[in-house]
mmCIF file of C-alpha atoms in Angstrom:
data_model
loop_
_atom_site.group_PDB
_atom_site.id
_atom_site.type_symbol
_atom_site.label_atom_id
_atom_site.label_comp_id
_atom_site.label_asym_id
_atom_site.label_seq_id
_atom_site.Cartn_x
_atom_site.Cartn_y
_atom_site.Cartn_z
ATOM 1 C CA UNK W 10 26.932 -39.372 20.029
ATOM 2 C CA UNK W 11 26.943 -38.122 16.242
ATOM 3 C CA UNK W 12 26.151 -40.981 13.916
ATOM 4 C CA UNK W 13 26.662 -40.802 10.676
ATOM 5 C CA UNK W 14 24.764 -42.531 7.466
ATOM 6 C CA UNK W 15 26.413 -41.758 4.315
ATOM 7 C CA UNK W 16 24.543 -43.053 0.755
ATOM 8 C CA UNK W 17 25.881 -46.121 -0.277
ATOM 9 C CA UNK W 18 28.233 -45.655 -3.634
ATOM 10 C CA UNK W 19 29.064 -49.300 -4.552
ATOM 11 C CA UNK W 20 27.596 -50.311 -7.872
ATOM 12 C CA UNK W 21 24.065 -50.834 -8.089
ATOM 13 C CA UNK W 22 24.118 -51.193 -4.262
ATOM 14 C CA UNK W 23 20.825 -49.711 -3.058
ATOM 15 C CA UNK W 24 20.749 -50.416 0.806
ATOM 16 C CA UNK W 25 21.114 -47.733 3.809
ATOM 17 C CA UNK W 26 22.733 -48.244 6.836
ATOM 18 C CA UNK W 27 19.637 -47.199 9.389
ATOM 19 C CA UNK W 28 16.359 -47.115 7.843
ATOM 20 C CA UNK W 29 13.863 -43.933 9.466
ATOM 21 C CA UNK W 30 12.642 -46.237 12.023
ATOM 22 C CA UNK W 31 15.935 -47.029 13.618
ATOM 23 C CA UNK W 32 17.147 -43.078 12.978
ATOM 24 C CA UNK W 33 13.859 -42.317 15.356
ATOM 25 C CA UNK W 34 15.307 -44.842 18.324
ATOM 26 C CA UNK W 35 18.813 -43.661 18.310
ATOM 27 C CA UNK W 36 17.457 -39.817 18.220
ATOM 28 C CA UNK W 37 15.169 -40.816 21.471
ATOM 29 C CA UNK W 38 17.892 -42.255 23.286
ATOM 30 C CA UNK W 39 19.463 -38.422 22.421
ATOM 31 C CA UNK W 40 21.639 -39.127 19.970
ATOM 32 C CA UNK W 41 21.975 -36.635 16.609
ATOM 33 C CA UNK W 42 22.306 -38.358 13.031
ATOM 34 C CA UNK W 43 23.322 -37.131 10.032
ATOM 35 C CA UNK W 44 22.050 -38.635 7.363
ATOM 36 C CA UNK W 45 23.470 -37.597 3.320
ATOM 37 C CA UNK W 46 21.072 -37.226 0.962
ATOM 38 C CA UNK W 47 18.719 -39.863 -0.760
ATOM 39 C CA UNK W 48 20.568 -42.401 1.149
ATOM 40 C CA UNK W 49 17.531 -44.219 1.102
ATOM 41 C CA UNK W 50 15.561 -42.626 -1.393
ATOM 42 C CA UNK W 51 16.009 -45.156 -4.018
ATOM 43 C CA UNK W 52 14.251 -47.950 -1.588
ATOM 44 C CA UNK W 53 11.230 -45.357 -0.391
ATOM 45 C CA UNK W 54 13.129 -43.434 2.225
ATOM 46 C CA UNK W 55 12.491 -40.292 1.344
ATOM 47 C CA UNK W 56 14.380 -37.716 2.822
ATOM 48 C CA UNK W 57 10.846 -36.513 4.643
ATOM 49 C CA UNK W 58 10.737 -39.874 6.263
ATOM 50 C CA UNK W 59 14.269 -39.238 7.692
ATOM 51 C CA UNK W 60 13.352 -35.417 8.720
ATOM 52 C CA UNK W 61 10.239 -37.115 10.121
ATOM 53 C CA UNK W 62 12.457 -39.520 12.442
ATOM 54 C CA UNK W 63 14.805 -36.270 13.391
ATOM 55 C CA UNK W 64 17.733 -36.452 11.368
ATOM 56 C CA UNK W 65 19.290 -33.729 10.277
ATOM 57 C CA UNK W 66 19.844 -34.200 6.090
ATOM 58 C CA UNK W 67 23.583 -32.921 4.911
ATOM 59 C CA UNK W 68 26.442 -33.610 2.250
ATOM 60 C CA UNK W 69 28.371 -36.844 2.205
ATOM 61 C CA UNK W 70 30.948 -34.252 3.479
ATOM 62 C CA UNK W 71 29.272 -33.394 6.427
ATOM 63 C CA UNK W 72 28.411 -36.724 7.426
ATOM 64 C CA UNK W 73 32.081 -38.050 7.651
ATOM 65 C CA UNK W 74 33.009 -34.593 9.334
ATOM 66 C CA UNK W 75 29.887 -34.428 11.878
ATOM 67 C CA UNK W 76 29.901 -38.005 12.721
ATOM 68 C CA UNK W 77 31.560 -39.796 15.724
ATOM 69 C CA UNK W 78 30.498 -43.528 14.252
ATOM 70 C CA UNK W 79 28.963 -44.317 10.927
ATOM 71 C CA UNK W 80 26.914 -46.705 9.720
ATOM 72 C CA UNK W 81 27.330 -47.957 6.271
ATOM 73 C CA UNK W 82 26.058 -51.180 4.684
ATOM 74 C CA UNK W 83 29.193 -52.389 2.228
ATOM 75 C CA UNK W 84 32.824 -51.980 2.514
ATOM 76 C CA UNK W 85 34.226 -48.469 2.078
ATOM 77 C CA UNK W 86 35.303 -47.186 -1.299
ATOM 78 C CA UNK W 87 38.050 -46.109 -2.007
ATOM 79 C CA UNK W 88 36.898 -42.008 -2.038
ATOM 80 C CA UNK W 89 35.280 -42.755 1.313
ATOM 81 C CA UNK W 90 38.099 -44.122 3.014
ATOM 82 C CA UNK W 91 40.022 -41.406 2.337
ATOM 83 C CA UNK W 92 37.523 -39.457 4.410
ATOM 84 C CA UNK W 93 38.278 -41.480 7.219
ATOM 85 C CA UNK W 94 39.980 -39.777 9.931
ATOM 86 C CA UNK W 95 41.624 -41.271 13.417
ATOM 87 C CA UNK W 96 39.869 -42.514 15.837
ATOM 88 C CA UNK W 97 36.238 -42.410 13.916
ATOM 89 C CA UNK W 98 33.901 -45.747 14.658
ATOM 90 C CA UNK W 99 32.964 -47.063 11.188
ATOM 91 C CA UNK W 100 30.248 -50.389 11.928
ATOM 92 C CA UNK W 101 29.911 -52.420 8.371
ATOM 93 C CA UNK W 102 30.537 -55.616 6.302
ATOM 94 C CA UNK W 103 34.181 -54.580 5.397
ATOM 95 C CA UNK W 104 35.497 -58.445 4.407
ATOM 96 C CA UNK W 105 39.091 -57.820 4.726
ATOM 97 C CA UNK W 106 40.251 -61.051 3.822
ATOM 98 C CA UNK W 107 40.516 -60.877 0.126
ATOM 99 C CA UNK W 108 41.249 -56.914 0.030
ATOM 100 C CA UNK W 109 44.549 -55.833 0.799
ATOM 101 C CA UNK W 110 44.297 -52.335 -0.260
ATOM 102 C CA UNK W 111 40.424 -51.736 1.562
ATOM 103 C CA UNK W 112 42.925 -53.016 4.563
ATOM 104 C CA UNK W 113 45.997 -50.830 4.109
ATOM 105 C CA UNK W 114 43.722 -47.837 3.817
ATOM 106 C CA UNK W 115 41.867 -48.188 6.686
ATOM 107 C CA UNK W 116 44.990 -49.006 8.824
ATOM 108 C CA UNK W 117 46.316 -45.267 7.661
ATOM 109 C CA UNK W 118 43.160 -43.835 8.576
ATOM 110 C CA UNK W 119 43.731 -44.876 12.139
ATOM 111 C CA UNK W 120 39.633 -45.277 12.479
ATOM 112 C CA UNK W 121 38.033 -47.765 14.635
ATOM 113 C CA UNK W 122 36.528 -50.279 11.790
ATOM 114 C CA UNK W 123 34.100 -53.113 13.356
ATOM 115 C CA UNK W 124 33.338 -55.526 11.050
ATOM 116 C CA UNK W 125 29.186 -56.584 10.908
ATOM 117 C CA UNK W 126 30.554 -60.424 9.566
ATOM 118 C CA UNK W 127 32.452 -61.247 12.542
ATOM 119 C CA UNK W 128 30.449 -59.780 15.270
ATOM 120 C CA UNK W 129 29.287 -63.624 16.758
ATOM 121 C CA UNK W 130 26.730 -64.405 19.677
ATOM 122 C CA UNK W 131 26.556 -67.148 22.406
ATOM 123 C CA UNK W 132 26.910 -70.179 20.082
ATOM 124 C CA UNK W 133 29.291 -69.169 18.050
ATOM 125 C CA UNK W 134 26.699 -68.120 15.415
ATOM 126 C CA UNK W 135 27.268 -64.591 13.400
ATOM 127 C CA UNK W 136 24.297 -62.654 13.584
ATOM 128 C CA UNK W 137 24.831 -59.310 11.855
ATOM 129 C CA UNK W 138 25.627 -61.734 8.602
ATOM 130 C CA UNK W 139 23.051 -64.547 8.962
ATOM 131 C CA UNK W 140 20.370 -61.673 7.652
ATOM 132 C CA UNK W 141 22.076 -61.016 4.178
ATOM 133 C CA UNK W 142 23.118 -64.721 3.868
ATOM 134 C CA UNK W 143 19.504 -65.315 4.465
ATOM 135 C CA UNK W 144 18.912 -63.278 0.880
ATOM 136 C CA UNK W 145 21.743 -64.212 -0.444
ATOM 137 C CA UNK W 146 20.802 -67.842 -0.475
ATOM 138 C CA UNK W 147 17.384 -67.600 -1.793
ATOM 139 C CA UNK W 148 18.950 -65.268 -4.388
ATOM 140 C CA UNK W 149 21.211 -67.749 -5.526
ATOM 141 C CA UNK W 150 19.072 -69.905 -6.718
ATOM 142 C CA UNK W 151 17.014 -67.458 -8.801
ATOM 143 C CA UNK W 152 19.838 -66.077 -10.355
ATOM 144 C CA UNK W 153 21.234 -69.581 -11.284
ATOM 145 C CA UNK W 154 18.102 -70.662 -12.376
ATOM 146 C CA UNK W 155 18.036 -67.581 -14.944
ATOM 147 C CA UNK W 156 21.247 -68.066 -15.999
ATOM 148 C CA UNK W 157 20.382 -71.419 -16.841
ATOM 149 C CA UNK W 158 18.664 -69.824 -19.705
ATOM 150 C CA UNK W 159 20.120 -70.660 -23.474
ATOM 151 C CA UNK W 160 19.603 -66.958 -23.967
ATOM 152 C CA UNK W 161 21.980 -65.895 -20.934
ATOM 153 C CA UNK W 162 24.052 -68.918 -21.838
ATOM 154 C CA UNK W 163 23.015 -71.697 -19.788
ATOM 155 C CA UNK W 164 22.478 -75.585 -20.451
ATOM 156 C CA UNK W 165 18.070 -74.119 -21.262
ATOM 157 C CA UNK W 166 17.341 -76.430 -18.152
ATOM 158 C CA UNK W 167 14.313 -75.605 -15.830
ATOM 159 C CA UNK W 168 15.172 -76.685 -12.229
ATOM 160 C CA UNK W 169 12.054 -78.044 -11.714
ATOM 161 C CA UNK W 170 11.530 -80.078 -14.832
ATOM 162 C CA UNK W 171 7.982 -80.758 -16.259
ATOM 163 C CA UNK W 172 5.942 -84.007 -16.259
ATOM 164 C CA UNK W 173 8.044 -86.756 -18.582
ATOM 165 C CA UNK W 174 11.264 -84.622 -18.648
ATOM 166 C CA UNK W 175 14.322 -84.676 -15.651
ATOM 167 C CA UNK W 176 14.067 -81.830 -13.289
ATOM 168 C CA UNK W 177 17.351 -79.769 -12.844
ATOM 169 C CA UNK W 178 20.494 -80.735 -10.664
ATOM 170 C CA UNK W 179 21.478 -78.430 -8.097
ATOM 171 C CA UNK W 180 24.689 -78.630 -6.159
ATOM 172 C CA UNK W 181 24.939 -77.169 -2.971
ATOM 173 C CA UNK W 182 28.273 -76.433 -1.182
ATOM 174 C CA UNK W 183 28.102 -75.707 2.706
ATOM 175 C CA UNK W 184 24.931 -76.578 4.455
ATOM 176 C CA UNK W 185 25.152 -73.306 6.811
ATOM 177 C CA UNK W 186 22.830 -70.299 6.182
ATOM 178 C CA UNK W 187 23.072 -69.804 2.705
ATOM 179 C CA UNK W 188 23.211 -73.257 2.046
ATOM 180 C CA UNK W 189 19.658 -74.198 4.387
ATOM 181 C CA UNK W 190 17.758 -70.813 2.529
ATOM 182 C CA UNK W 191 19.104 -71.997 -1.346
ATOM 183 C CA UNK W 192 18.227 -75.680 -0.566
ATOM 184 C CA UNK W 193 14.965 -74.435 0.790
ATOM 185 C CA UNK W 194 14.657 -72.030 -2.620
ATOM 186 C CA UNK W 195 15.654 -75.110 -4.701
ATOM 187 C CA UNK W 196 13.179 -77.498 -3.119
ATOM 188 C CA UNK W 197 10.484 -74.800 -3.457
ATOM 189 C CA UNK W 198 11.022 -74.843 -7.369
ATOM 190 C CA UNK W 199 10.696 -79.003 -7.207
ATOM 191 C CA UNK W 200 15.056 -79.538 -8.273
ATOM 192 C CA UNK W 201 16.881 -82.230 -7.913
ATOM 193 C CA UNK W 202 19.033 -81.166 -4.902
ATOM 194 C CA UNK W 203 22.288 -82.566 -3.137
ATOM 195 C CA UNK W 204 23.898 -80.504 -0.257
ATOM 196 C CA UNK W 205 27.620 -81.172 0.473
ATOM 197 C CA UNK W 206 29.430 -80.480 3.842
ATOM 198 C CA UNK W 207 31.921 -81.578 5.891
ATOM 199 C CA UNK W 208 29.681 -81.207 9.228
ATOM 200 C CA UNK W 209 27.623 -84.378 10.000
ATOM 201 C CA UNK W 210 25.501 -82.080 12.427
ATOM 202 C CA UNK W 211 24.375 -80.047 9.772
ATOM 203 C CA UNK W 212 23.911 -83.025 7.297
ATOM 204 C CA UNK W 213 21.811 -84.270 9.670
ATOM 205 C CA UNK W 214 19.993 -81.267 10.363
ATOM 206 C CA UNK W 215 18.646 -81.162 6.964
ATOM 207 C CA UNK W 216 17.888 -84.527 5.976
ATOM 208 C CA UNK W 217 15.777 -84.331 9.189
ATOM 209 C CA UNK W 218 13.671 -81.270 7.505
ATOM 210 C CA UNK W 219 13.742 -82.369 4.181
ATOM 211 C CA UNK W 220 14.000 -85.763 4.323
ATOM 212 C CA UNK W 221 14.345 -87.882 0.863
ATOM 213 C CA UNK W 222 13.587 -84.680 -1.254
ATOM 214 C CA UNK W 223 16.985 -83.998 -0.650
ATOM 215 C CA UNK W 224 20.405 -85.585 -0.815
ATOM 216 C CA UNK W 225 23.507 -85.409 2.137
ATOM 217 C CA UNK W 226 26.410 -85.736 1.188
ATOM 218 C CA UNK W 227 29.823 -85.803 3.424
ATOM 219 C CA UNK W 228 32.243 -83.460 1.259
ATOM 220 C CA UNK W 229 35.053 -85.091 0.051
ATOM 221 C CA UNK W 230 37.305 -84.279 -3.138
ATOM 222 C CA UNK W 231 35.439 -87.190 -4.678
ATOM 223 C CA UNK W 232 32.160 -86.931 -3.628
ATOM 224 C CA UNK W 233 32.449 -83.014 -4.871
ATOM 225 C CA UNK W 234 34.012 -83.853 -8.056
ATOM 226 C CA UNK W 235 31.267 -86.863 -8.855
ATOM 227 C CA UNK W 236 28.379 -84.479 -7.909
ATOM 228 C CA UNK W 237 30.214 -81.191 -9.712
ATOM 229 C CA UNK W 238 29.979 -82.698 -13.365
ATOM 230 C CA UNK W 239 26.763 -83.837 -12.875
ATOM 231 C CA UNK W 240 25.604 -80.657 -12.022
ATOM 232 C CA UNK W 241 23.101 -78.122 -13.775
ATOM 233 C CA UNK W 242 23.998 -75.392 -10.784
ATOM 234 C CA UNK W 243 26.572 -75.128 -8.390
ATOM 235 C CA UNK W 244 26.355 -72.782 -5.693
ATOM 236 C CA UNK W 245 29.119 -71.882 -3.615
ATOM 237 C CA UNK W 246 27.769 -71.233 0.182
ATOM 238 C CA UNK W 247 31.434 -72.015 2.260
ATOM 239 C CA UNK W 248 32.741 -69.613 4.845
ATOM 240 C CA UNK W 249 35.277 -69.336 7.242
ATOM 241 C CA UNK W 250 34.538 -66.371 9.329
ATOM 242 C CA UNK W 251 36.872 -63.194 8.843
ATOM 243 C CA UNK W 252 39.043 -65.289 5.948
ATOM 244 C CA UNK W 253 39.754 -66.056 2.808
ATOM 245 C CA UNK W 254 37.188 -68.573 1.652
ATOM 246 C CA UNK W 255 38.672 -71.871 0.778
ATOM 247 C CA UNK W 256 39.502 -72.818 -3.132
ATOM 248 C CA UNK W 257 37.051 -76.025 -3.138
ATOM 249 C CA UNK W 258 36.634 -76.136 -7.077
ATOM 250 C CA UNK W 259 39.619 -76.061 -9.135
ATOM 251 C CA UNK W 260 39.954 -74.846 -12.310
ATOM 252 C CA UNK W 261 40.176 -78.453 -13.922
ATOM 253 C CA UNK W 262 36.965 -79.104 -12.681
ATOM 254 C CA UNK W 263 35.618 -76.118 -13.397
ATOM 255 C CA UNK W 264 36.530 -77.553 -17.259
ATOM 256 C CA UNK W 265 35.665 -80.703 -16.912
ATOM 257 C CA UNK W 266 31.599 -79.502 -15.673
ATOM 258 C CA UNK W 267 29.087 -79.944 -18.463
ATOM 259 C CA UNK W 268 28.821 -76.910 -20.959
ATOM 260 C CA UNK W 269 25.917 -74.390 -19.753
ATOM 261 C CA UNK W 270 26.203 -75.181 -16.527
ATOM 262 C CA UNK W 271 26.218 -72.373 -13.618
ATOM 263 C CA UNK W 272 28.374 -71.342 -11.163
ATOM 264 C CA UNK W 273 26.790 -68.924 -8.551
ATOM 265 C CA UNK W 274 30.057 -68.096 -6.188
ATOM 266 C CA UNK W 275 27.749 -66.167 -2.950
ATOM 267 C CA UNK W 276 31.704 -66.323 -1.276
ATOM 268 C CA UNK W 277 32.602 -63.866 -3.366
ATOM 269 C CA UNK W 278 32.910 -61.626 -0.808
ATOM 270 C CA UNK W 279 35.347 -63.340 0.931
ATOM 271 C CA UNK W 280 37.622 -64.338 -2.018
ATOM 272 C CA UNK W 281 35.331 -66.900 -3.967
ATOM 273 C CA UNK W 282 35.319 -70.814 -3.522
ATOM 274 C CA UNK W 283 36.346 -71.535 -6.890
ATOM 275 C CA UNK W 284 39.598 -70.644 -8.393
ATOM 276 C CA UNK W 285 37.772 -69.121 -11.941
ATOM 277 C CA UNK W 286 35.756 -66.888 -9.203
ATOM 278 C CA UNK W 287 36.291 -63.374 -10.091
ATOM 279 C CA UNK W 288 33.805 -60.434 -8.335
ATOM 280 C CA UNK W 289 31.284 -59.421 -10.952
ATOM 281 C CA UNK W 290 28.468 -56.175 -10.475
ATOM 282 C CA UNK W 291 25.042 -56.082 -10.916
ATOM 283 C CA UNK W 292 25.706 -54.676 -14.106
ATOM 284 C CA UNK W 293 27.509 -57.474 -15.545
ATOM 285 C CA UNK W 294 26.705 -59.970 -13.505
ATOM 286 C CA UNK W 295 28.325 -62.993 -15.079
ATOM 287 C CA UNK W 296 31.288 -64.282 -17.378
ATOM 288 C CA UNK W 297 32.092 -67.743 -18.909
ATOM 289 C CA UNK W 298 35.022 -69.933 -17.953
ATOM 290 C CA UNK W 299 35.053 -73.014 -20.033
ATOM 291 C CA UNK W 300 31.681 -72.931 -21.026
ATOM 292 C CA UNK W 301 30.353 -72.141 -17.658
ATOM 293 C CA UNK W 302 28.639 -69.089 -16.543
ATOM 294 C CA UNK W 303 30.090 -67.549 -13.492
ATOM 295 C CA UNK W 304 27.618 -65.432 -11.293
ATOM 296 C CA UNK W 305 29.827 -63.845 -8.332
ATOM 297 C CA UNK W 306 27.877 -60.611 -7.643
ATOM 298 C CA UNK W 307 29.646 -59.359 -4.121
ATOM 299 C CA UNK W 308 26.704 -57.404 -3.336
ATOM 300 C CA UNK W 309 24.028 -59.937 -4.026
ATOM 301 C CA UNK W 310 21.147 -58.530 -1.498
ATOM 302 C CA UNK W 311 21.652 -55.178 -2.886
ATOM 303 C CA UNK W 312 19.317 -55.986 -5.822
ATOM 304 C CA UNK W 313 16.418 -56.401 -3.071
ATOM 305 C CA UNK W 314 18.023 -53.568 -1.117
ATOM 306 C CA UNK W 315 14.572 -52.646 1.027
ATOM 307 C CA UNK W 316 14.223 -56.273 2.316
ATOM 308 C CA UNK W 317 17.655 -56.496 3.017
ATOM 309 C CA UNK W 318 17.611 -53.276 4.472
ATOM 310 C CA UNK W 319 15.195 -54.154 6.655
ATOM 311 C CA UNK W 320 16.502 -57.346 7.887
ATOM 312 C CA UNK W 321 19.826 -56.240 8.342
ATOM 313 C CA UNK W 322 18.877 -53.275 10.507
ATOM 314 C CA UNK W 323 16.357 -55.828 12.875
ATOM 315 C CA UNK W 324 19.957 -57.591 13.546
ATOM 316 C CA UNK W 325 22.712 -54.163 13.802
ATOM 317 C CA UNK W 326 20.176 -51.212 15.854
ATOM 318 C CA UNK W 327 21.033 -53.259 19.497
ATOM 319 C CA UNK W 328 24.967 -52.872 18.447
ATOM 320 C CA UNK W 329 24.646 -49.434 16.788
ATOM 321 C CA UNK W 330 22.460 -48.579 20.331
ATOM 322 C CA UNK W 331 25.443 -50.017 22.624
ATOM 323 C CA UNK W 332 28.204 -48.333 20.817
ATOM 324 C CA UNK W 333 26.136 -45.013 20.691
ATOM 325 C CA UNK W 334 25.422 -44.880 24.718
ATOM 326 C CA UNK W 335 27.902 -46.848 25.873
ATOM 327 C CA UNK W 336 31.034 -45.688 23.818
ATOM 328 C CA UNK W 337 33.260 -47.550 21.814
ATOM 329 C CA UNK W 338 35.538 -48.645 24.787
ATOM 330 C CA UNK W 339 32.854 -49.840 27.338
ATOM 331 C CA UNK W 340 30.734 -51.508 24.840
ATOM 332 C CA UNK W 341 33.259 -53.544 23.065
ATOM 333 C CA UNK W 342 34.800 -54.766 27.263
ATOM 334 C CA UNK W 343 31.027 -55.523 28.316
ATOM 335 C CA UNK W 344 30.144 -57.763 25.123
ATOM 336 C CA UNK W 345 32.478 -60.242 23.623
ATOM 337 C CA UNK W 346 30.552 -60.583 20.910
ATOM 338 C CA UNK W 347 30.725 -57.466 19.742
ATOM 339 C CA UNK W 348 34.109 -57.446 20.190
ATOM 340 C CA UNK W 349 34.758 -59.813 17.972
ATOM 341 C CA UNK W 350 33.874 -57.487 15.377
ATOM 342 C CA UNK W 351 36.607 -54.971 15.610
ATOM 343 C CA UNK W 352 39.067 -56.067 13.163
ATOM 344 C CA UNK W 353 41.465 -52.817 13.668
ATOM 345 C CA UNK W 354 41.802 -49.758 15.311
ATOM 346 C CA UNK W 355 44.465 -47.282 15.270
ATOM 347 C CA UNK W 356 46.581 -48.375 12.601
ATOM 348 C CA UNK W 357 46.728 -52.281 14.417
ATOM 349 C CA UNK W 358 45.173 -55.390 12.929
ATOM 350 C CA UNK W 359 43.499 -57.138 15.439
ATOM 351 C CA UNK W 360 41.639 -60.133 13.214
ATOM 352 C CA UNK W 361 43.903 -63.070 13.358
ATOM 353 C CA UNK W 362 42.549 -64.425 10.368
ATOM 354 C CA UNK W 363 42.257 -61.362 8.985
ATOM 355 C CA UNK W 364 46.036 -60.499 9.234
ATOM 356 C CA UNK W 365 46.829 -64.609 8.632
ATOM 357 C CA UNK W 366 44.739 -63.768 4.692
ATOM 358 C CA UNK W 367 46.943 -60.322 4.057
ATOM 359 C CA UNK W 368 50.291 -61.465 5.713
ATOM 360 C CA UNK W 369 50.240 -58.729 7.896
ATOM 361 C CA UNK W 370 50.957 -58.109 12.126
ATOM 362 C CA UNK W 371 48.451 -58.141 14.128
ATOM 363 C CA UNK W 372 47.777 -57.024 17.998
ATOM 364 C CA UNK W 373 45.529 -59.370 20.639
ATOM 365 C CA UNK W 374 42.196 -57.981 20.883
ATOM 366 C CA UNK W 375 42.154 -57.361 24.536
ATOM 367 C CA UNK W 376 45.367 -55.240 24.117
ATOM 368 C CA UNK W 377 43.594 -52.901 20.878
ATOM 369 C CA UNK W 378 40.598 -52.900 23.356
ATOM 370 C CA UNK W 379 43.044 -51.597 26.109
ATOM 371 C CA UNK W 380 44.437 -48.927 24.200
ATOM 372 C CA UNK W 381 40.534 -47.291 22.919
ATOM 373 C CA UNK W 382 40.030 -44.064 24.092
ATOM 374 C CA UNK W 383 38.070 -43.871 27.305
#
């Protein structure tokens, strides 16, 4: 098959979609990439390193014209979609929910788009986004706890306090992956820590680990109101997989929260939990809303783009490998899991939640499955 790795042109967004290493696996199974560029030269791989693994280096037009599937990291932009042509395999994050234009482009394209967020395994689990909410969730809590700053135009509270003087109060919402890593980031950096959620299990889970260094809390509106205006830094670690992220702090009390305090929103991607959550760049990361600062980067583990590089190819090279030699048909009927990652093909949603978010039709899987070319 032809694989394709165009440079990734999101802001500040450093990450490739197959570092050299992988690029020398799929070329030993006999496949041919194309790789653009300095897709990865901005992360140390060079375009050597890729010649080394035996891909062939071209123009960001050549790789969308040479490849049968391509590999990106983010969601297409707009100038790439309209490269898209029917019946090409595109594997990335694409987070549909909160996008209705990404989603009305790629319908016209009529290309196969998988989706690495809602690809799932045996428990239920989703393991090409557990990586980047991995670094996502220790990266909240350093960028809150820089924001926090009275320079950047926080409360000037260090989250782990000093002898004789109240550490910081962090507020976590959802006690899932990003939630365990910031909770683990926070108790590294000696905070004052409360985790909300609405899943006993995973309550549990953690006040097993941590013990009394940490406060469970069952999420209710008034257990997440008390806890929201007593806190130094929120972060926002809900998801629903494939939709819109639920709304969990008003505006109200986003105005009623103490002045300086910081909202970091890592749902963004999926619509923000907070209704003052608007998508923000590396370049300007935040904003104020009634005296709080806002951080709701959508591309968070881009600013550590070779780690996250790394750990997201360790989780995508067995799916990129199946849809390579197997073919987009036979691989997506032999693996549910995979499956579960196409969210349209041909013009057809096929994401319930996905088309529940945008208001739009949608086909059964198994029948948008059916219809793939053999």
């Amino acid at each position: 098959m032809h694989i394709g790795v165009p440079k990734e042109i999101k802001n500040h967004e450093y990450r490739v979609g197959l570092t050299p290493e992988s690029v020398r696996e799929l070329v030993r199974q006999g496949h041919q990439v194309f790789v653009e560029h300095d897709a990865g030269t901005a992360i140390g791989y060079n375009d050597a390193l890729y010649r080394q693994a035996g891909a062939e280096l071209v123009t960001v037009e050549e790789v969308f014209a040479q490849a049968d599937l391509l590999v990106k990291v983010k969601e297409p932009q707009a100038e790439e979609r309209a490269r898209l042509r029917p019946g090409q395999i595109l594997f990335t994050y694409l987070h549909l929910a909160p996008d209705r234009a990404q989603a009305e482009d790629l319908l016209s394209s009529g290309a196969i788009c998988i989706a690495y967020e809602t690809v799932t395994d045996a428990h239920g689990r989703l393991p090409l986004l557990a990586p980047m909410s991995e670094v996502a969730g220790r990266m909240a809590i350093q960028a809150g706890a820089g924001c926090l700053e009275k320079a950047k135009g926080g409360r000037g509270v260090l989250l782990g306090g000093v002898p004789g003087v109240p550490r910081g109060k962090v507020v976590i919402l959802g006690g899932g992956v990003v939630g365990s890593n910031a909770l683990a980031m926070a108790v590294g950096l000696g905070a004052d820590v409360t985790v909300l959620d609405k899943n006993p299990d995973a309550l549990r889970r953690l006040d097993a680990q941590y013990g009394n260094r940490v406060s469970t809390l069952y999420s209710t509106g008034v257990t997440l109101e008390e806890q929201l205006l007593g806190a130094d830094l929120v972060i926002g670690a809900v998801l629903v997989p494939g939709a819109t992220a639920p709304k969990l702090i008003s505006a109200e009390m986003v105005a009623r929260m103490q002045s300086g305090a910081v909202l970091v929103d890592v749902a963004i991607d999926q619509g923000g939990c907070a209704e003052t959550s608007s998508p923000t760049t590396h370049d300007q990361p935040t904003y104020v809303v009634d005296e709080v600062v806002h951080y709701c980067v959508a591309n968070m583990p881009g600013a550590v783009a070779r780690t996250s590089t790394q750990a997201l190819n360790n989780a995508t090279l067995p799916f990129v490998l199946a849809l390579a030699n197997k073919g987009v048909k036979q691989a997506l009927s032999e693996d549910p899991h995979l499956a579960q990652g196409l969210n349209l093909s041909g013009g057809i949603l096929c994401n319930s939640e996905v088309a529940e978010a945008l208001g739009l039709p949608s086909q059964s899987l198994s029948e948008v499955i059916g219809e793939l070319p053999g």
